[in-house]
Coordinates of C-alpha atoms in Angstrom, one line a residue:
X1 CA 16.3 22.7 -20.3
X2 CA 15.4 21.4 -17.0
X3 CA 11.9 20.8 -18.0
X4 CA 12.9 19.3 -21.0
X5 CA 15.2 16.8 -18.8
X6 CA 12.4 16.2 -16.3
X7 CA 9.3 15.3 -19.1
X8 CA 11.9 13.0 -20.3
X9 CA 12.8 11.2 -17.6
X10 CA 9.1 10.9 -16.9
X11 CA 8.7 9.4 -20.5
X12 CA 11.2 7.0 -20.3
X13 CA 10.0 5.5 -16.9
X14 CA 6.6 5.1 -18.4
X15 CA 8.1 3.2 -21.1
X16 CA 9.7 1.0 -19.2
X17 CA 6.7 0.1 -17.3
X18 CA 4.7 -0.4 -20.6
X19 CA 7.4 -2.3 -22.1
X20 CA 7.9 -4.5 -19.4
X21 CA 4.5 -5.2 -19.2
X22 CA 4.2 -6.3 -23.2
X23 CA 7.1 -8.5 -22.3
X24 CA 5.3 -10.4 -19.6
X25 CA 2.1 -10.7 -21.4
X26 CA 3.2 -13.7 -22.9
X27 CA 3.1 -15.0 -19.4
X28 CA -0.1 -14.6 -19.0
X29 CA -1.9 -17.3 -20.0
X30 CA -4.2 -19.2 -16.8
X31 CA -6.8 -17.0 -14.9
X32 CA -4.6 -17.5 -11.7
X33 CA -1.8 -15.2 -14.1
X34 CA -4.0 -12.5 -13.9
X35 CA -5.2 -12.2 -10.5
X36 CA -1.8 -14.1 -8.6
X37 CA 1.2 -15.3 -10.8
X38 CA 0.9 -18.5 -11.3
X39 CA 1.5 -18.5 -7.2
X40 CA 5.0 -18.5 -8.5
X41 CA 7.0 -15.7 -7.6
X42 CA 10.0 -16.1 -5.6
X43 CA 10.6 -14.5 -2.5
X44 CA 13.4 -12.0 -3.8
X45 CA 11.5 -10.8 -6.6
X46 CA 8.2 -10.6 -4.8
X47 CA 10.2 -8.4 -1.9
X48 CA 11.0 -6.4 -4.7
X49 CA 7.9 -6.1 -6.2
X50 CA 6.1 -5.2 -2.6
X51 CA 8.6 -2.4 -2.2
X52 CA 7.7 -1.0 -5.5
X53 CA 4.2 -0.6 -4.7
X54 CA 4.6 0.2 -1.3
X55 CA 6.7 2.9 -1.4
X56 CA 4.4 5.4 -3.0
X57 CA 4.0 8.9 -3.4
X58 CA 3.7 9.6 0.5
X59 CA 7.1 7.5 0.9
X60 CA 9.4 9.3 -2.3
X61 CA 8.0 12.6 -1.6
X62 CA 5.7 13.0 1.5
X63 CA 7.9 11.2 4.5
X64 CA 10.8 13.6 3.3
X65 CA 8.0 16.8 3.2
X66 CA 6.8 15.4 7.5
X67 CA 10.1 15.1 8.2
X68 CA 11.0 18.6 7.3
X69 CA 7.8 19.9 8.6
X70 CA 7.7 18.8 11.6
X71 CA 11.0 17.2 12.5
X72 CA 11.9 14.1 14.8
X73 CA 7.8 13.4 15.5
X74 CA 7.9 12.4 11.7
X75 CA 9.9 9.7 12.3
X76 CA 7.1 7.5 13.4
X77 CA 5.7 7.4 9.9
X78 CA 8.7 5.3 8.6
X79 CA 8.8 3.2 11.5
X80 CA 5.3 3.0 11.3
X81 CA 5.4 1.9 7.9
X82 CA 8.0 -0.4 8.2
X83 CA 7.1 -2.0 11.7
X84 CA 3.8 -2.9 9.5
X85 CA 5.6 -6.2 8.1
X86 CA 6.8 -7.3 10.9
X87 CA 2.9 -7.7 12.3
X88 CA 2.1 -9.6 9.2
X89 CA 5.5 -11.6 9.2
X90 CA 4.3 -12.8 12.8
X91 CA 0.2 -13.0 12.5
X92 CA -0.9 -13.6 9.0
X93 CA 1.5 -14.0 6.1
X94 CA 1.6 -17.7 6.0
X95 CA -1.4 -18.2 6.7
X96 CA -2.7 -16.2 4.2
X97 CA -1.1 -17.8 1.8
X98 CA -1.9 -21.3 2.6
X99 CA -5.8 -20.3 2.4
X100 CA -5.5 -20.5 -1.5
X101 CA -7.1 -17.5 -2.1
X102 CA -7.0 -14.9 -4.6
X103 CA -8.3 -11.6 -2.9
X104 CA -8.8 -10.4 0.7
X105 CA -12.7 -11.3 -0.2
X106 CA -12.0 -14.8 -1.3
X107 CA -10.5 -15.6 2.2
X108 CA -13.1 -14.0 4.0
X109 CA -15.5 -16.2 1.9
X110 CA -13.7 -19.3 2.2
X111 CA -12.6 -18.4 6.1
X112 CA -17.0 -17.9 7.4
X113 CA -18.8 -19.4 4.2
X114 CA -20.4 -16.2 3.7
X115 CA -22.0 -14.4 0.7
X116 CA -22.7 -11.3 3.1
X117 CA -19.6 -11.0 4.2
X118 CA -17.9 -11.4 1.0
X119 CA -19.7 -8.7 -0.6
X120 CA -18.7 -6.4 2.3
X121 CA -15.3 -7.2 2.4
X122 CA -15.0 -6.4 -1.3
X123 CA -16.8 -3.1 -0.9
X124 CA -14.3 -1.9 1.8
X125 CA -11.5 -3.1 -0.8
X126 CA -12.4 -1.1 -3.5
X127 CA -13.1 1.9 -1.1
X128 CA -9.8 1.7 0.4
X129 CA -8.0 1.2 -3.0
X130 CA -10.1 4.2 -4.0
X131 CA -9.2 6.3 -1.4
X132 CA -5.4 5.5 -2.2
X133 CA -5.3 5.9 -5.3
X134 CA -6.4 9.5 -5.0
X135 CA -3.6 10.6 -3.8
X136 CA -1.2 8.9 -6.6
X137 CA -3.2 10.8 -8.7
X138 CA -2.9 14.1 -7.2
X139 CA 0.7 13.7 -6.7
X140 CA 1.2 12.9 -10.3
X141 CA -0.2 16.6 -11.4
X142 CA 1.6 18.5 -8.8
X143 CA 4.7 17.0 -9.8
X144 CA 4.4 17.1 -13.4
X145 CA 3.6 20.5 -13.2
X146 CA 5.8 21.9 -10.6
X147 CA 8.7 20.7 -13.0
X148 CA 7.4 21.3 -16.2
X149 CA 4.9 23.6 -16.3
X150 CA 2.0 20.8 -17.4
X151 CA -1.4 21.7 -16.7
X152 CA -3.1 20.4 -13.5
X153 CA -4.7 17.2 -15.1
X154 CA -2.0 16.3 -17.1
X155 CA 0.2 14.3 -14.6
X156 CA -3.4 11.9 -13.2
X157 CA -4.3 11.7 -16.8
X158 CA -0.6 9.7 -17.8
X159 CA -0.3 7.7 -15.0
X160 CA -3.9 6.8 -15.2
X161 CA -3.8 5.7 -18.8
X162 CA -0.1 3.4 -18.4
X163 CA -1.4 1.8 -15.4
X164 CA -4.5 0.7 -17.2
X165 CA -2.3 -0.4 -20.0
X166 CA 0.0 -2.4 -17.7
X167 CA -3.1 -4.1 -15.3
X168 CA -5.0 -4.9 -18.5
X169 CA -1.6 -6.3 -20.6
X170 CA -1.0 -9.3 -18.1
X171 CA -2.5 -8.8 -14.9
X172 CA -0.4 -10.0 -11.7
X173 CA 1.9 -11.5 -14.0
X174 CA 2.8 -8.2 -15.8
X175 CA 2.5 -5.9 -12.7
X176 CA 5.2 -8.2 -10.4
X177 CA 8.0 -7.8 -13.3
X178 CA 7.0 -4.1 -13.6
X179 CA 7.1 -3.2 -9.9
X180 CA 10.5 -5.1 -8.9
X181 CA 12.1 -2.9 -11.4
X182 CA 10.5 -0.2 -10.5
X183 CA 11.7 -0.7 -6.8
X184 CA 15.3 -0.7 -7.9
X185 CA 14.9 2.2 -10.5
X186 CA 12.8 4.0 -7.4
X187 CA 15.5 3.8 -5.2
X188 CA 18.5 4.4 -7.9
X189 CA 16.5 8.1 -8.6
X190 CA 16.4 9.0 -4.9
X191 CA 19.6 7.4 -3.0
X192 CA 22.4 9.1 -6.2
X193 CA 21.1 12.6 -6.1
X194 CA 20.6 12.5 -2.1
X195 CA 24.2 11.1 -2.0
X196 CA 25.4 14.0 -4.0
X197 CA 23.2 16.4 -2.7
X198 CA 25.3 15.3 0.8
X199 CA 28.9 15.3 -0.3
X200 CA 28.3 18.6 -1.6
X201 CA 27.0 19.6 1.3
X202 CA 30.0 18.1 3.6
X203 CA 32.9 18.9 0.7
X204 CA 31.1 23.1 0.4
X205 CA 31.1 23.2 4.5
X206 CA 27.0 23.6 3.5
X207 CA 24.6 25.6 6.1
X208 CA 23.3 23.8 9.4
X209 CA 19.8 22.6 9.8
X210 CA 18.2 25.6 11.1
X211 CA 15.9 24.1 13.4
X212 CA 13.6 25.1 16.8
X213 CA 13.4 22.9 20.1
X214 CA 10.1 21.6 18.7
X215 CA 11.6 19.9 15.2
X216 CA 14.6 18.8 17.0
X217 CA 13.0 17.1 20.1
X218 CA 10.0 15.2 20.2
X219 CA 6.8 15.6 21.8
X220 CA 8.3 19.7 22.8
X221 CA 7.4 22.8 22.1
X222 CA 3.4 21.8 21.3
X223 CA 0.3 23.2 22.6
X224 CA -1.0 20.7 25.6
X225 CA -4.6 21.1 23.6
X226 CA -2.9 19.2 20.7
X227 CA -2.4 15.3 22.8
X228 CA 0.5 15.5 20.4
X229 CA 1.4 11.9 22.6
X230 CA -1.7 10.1 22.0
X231 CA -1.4 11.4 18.2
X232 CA 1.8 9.8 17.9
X233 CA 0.4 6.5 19.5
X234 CA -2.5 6.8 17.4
X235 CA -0.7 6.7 14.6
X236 CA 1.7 4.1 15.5
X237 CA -1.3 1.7 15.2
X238 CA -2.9 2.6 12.2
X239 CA 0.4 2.5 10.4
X240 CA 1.5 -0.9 12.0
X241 CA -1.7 -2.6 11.7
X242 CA -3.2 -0.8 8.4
X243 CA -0.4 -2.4 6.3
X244 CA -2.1 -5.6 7.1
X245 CA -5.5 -5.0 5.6
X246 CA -4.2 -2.8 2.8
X247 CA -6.0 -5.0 0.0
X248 CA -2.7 -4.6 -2.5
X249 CA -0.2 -5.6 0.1
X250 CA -2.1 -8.5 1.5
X251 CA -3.0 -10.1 -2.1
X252 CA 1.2 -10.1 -2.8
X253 CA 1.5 -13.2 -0.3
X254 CA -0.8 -15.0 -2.5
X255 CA 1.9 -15.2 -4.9
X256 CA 4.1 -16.6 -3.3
X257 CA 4.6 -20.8 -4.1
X258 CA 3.5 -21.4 -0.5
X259 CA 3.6 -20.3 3.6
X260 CA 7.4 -20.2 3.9
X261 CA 8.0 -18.5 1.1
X262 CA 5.7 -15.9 2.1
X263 CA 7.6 -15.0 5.3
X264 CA 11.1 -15.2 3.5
X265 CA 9.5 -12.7 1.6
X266 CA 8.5 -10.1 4.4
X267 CA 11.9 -10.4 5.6
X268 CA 13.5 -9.1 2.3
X269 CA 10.9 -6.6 2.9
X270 CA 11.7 -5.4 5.7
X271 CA 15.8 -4.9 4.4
X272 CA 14.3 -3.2 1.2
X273 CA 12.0 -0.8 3.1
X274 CA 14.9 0.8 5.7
X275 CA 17.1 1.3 2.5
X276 CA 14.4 3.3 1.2
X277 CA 13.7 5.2 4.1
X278 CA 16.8 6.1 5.5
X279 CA 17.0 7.9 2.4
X280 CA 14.3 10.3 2.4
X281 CA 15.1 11.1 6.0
X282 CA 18.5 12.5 4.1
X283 CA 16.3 14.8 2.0
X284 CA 14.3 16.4 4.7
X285 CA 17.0 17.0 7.0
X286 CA 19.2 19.3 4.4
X287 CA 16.1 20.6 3.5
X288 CA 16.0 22.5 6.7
X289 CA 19.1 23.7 5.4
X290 CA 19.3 24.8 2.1
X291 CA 15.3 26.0 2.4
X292 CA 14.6 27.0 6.2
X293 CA 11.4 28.6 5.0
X294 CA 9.5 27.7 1.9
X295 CA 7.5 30.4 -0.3
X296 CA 4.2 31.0 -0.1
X297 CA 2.3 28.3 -1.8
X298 CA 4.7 25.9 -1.8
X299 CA 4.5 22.3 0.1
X300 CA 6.5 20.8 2.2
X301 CA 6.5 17.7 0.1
X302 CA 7.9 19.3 -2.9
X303 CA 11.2 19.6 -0.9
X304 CA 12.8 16.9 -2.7
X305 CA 12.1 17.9 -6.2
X306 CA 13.3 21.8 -4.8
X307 CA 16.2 20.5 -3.4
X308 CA 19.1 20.0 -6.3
X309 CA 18.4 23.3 -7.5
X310 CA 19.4 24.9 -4.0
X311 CA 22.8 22.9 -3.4
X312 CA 24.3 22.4 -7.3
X313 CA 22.7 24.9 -9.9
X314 CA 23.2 24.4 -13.3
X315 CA 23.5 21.6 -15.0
X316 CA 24.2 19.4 -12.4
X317 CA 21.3 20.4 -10.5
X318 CA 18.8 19.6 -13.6
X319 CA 19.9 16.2 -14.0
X320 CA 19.7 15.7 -10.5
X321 CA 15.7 16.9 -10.5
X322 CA 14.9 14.7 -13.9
X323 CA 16.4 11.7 -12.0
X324 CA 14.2 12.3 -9.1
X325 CA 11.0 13.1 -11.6
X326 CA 11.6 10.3 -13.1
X327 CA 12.0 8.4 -9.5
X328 CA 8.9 10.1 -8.5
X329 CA 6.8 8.8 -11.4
X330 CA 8.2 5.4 -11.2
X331 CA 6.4 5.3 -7.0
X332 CA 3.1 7.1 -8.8
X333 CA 2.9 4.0 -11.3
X334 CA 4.1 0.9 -9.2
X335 CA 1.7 2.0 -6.4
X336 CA -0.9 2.8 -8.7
X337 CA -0.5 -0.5 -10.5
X338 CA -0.8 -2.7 -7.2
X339 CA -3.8 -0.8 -6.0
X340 CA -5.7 -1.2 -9.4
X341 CA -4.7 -5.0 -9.5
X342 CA -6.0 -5.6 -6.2
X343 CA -9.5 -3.6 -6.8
X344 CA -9.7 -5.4 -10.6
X345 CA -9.8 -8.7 -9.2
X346 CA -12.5 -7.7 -6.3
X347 CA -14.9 -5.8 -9.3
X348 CA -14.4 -8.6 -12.1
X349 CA -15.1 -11.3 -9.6
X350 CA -18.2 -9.5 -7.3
X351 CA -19.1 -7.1 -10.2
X352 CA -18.0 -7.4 -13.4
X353 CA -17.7 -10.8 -14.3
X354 CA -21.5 -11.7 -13.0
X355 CA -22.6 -9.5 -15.6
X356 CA -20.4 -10.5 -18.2
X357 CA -21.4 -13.7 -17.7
X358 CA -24.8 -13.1 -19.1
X359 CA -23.6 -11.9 -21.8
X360 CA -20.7 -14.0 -23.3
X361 CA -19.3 -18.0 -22.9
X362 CA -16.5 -20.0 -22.8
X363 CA -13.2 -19.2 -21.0
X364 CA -12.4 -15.5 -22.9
X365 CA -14.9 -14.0 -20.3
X366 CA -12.6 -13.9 -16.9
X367 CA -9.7 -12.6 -18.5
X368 CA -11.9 -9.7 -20.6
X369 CA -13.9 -9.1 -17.6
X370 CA -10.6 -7.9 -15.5
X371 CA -9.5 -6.1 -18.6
X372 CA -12.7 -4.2 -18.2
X373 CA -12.8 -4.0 -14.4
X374 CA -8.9 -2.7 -14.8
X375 CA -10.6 0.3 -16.6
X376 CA -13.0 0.9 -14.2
X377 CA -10.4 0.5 -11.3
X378 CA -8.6 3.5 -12.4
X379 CA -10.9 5.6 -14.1
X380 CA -13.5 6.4 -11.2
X381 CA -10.5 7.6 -8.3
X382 CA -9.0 9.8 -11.3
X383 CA -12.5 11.3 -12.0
X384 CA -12.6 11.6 -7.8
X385 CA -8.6 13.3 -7.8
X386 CA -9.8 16.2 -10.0
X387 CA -12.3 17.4 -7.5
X388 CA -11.1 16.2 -4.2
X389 CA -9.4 18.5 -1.7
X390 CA -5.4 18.4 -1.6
X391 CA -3.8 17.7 1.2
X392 CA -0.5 16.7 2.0
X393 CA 0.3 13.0 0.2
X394 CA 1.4 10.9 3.8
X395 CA -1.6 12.6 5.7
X396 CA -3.8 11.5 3.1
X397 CA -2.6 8.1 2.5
X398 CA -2.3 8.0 6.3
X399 CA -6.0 8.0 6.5
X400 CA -6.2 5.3 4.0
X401 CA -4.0 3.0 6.7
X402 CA -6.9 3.8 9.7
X403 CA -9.5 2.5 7.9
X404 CA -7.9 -0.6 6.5
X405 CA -6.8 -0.8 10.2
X406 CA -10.3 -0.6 11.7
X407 CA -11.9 -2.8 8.9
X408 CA -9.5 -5.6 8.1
X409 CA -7.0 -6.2 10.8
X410 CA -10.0 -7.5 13.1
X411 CA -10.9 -9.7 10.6
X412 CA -7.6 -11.1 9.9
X413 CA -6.0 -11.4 13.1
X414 CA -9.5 -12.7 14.6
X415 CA -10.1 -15.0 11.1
X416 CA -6.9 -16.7 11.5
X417 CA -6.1 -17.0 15.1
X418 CA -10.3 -17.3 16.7
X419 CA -12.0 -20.4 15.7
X420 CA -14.8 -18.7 17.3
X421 CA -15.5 -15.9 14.8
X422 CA -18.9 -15.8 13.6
X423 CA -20.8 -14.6 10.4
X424 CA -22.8 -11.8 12.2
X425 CA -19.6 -10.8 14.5
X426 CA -16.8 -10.5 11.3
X427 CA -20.2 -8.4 9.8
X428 CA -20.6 -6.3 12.4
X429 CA -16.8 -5.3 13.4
X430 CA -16.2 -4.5 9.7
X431 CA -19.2 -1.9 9.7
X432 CA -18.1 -0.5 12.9
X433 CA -15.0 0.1 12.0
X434 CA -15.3 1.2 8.2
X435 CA -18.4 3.6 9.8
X436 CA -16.3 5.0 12.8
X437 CA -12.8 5.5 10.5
X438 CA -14.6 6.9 7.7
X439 CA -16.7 9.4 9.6
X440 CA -13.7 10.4 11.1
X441 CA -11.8 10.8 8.2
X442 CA -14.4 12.7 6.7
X443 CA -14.4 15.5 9.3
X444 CA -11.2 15.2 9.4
X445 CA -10.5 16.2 5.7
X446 CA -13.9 18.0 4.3
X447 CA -14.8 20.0 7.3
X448 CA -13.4 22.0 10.1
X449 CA -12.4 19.7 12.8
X450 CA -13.0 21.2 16.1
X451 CA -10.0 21.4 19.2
X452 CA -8.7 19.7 21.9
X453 CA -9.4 16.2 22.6
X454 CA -12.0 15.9 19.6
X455 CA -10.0 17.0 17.0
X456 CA -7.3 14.7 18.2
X457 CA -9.4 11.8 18.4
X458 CA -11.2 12.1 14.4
X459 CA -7.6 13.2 13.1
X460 CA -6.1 10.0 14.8
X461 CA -9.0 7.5 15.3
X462 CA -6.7 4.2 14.9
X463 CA -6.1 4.1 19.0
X464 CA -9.9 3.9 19.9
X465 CA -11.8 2.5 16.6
X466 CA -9.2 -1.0 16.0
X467 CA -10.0 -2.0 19.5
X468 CA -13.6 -1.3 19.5
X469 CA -14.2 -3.1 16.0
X470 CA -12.2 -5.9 17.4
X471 CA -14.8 -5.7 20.4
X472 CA -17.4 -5.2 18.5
X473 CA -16.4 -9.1 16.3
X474 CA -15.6 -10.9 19.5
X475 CA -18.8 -10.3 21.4
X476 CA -21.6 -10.4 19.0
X477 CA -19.4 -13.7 17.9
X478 CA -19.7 -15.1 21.4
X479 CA -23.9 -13.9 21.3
X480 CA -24.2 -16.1 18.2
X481 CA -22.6 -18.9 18.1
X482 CA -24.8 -20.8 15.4
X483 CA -22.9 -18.3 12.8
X484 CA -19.8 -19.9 13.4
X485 CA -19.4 -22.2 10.5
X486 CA -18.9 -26.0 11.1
X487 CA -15.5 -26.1 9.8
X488 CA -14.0 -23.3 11.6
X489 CA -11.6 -25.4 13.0
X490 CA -10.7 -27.7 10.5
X491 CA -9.8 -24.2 8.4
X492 CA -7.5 -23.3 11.2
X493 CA -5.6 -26.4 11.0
X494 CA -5.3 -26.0 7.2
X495 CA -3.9 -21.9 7.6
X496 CA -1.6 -23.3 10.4
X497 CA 0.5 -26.2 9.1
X498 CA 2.9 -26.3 7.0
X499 CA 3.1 -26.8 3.6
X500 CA 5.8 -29.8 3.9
X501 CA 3.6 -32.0 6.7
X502 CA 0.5 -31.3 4.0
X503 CA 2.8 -32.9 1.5
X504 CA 4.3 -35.8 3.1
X505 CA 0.2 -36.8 5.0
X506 CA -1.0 -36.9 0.7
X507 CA 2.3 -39.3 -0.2
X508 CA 2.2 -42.9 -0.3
X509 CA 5.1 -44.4 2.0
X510 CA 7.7 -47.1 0.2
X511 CA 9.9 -48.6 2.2
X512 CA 9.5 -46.0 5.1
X513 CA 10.2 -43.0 2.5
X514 CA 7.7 -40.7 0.7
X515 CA 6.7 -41.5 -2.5
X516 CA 6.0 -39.5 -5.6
X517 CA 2.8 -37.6 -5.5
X518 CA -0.2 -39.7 -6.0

């Protein structure tokens, strides 16, 4: 029965997302449907939508998992995740949007005129949306199989096939409607159950958290040879600053109609995300109580799925788990979905659509080349899922946050706020940091990492490889300064002002009021 509940609730999410998506495909008409809306979406629905594929697999089921695990220290990754926005409320979300751009790429293009540095930015977009998509993948099997008894591949394989459905249907366009519900449904499928899961708790006089010194205070009860503060720290940055070169969160603010819009947006963001999260905290705290010690095999971040069967069996208990399958699915597909749209439009337009070029003419080509780019952006990170190690979803996707962190903050913050950025410097600070954060995330996850202070530097690079990429940009910048482009600082003015004194300077003046557009 509880099986049967669960596949259910699985199916109807995924069509829901695959209806929604036929719906807007009738909205998709214009190139700039596919890859940004229409730069139309308003900032509730576009908070909405950001939530939805935000809140992944690590935030329904992995921040509960941390928090269980290891207690108060897990805190950080909320914050962390949350505290992301406001750093791109403040530095670039405006900005961003007023550059007109339709990838991370395209800005980088437009910001330093460069080919070269283009290309690289789009290869470190598609290798971080590779690198988080595994996850979503992996998470999907586990899941699907935990509560139904599905084979292995069987979970990657659905949410593979309906996110390439979705992308391909209508782009952008499609994939906004999609994710805003899938926020609300998301949110529905983990706030009901946790509040019954509670009141059963309080109402039954439920079992205390049976906790030690070292999940109940932070930064106690830990080996000194762990730097358990400088982890923390560590991580702090590469959650704050990741968020704002994760390639799917920074191509939402191009749909917004303009700058202001954009940070009315991160607000709403920022109201959506500590709903969310004060939820999951919910789940990992009663999971201390209802399952102090988990059998062998079983992950931490499983605890919400065990969870309804430990407090209300029966019945109850089963609708309870399909509501959060169904929940769980819906954070596999809306994350999934913004990752593959923000990789699609970084293949078709460096990859893809070159190719296609030679091949066919007229307008047709764009919009078939992202259909076939969608394909590709899903199909090689499920083929990598299969093989991959697993490892707990929020350390995994955590990794994913460094190297955005050491790649594209420096190139953001520096881009939009430096006039004196050069070609060779942005060049060089994106290879040292996507060499440095990869390397370490490599030994980090594929081989024994060693102890003490090395093993806490490559598990939590952020602290020492942002700053030295950022180093790296500002002085081989200031060693050649022919590579800054001529109009570096008639870009800056462009990012920096707003959208109403742009209008009014292009309207003709009658009788000392603006005029219509000219």
């Amino acid at each position: 029965m509880s099986a049967t509940l669960s596949g259910g609730a699985v199916t109807l999410v995924c069509l829901i997302t695959l209806g929604l998506s036929v719906f807007a495909l009738r909205l998709a008409r214009r190139t700039s449907d596919f890859y940004v809306a229409g730069r139309s979406v308003t900032p509730a629905r576009n908070a909405a939508a950001i939530g939805g594929e935000y809140l992944s697999a690590a935030s329904f089921l992995g921040v509960a998992g941390l928090i269980y695990d290891q207690g108060v220290d897990a805190l950080w990754y909320p914050i962390g995740y949350t505290v992301g926005y406001l750093v791109l409320l403040v530095l670039v979300a405006a900005p961003l949007r007023r550059s007109g751009a339709y990838t991370l790429p395209d800005f980088a293009e437009a910001r330093l005129e460069s080919r070269f540095v283009r290309h690289l930015s789009s290869a470190l977009v598609v290798l971080i949306g590779w690198f988080y998509l595994v996850p979503q993948f992996q998470g999907a099997s586990f899941t699907l199989g935990l509560l139904t008894g599905a084979s292995g591949w069987v979970g990657a394989f659905i949410v593979m096939v309906v996110v390439m459905l979705a992308v391909a249907a209508g782009g952008m366009r499609s994939i906004t409607l999609v994710q805003a519900v899938q926020y609300w449904l998301k949110l529905t499928a983990l706030a009901v159950p946790a509040g019954m899961i509670l009141a059963a708790w309080w109402v039954t006089g439920g079992p205390a958290p049976e906790v030690s010194d070292a999940w109940a205070l932070p930064l106690t009860g830990r080996s000194p040879d762990e730097h358990h503060l400088y982890r923390t720290f560590s991580l702090i940055v590469a959650l704050a600053l990741g968020t704002t070169g994760l390639p799917h969160v920074v191509v939402r603010y191009y749909t917004n109609p303009d700058g202001s819009a954009a940070r009315r947006t991160t607000v709403r963001v920022l109201v959506l995300l500590g709903l969310f999260y004060v939820v999951t905290i919910v789940y990992g705290v009663l999971g201390r109580a209802y399952l102090p010690v988990l059998g062998e095999g079983q992950r931490a971040d499983t605890i919400v799925l065990r969870l309804p069967a430990e407090v209300l069996p029966g019945l109850g208990s089963e609708v309870l788990t399909a509501a959060l399958a169904g929940g769980a699915f819906a954070a596999f597909l809306s994350t999934s979905s913004g990752l593959t749209v923000a990789v699609t439009g970084v293949l078709n337009q460096d990859l893809v659509r070159p190719a296609m070029a030679r091949i066919t003419r007229g307008d047709h080509s764009e919009v078939t080349g992202f259909r076939v780019s969608a394909v590709l952006a899903v199909v090689v990170p499920y083929a990598v899922s299969r093989v991959f190690p697993e490892v707990p979803l929020a350390t995994l996707v955590s990794l994913a946050f460094i190297v955005a962190a050491s790649t594209f903050f420096p190139l953001l913050a520096l881009g939009v706020w430096w006039p004196g950025l050069s070609v060779q410097g942005a060049a060089a600070g994106l290879v040292t940091g996507a060499v440095l954060a990869v390397g370490a995330v490599s030994v980090t996850v594929l081989a024994d990492a060693p102890t003490g202070w090395p093993a806490a530097l490559l598990a939590q690079p952020a602290a020492w490889t942002v700053p030295l990429a950022a180093l790296v940009m500002v002085t081989v910048s200031r060693a050649t300064p022919r590579g800054i482009p001529a109009s570096a600082r008639r870009t800056l003015v462009r990012l920096h002002t707003p959208e109403e004194i742009t209008t009014a300077s292009t309207q003709p003046v009658t009788r000392g009021r603006p005029g219509p557009p000219a």
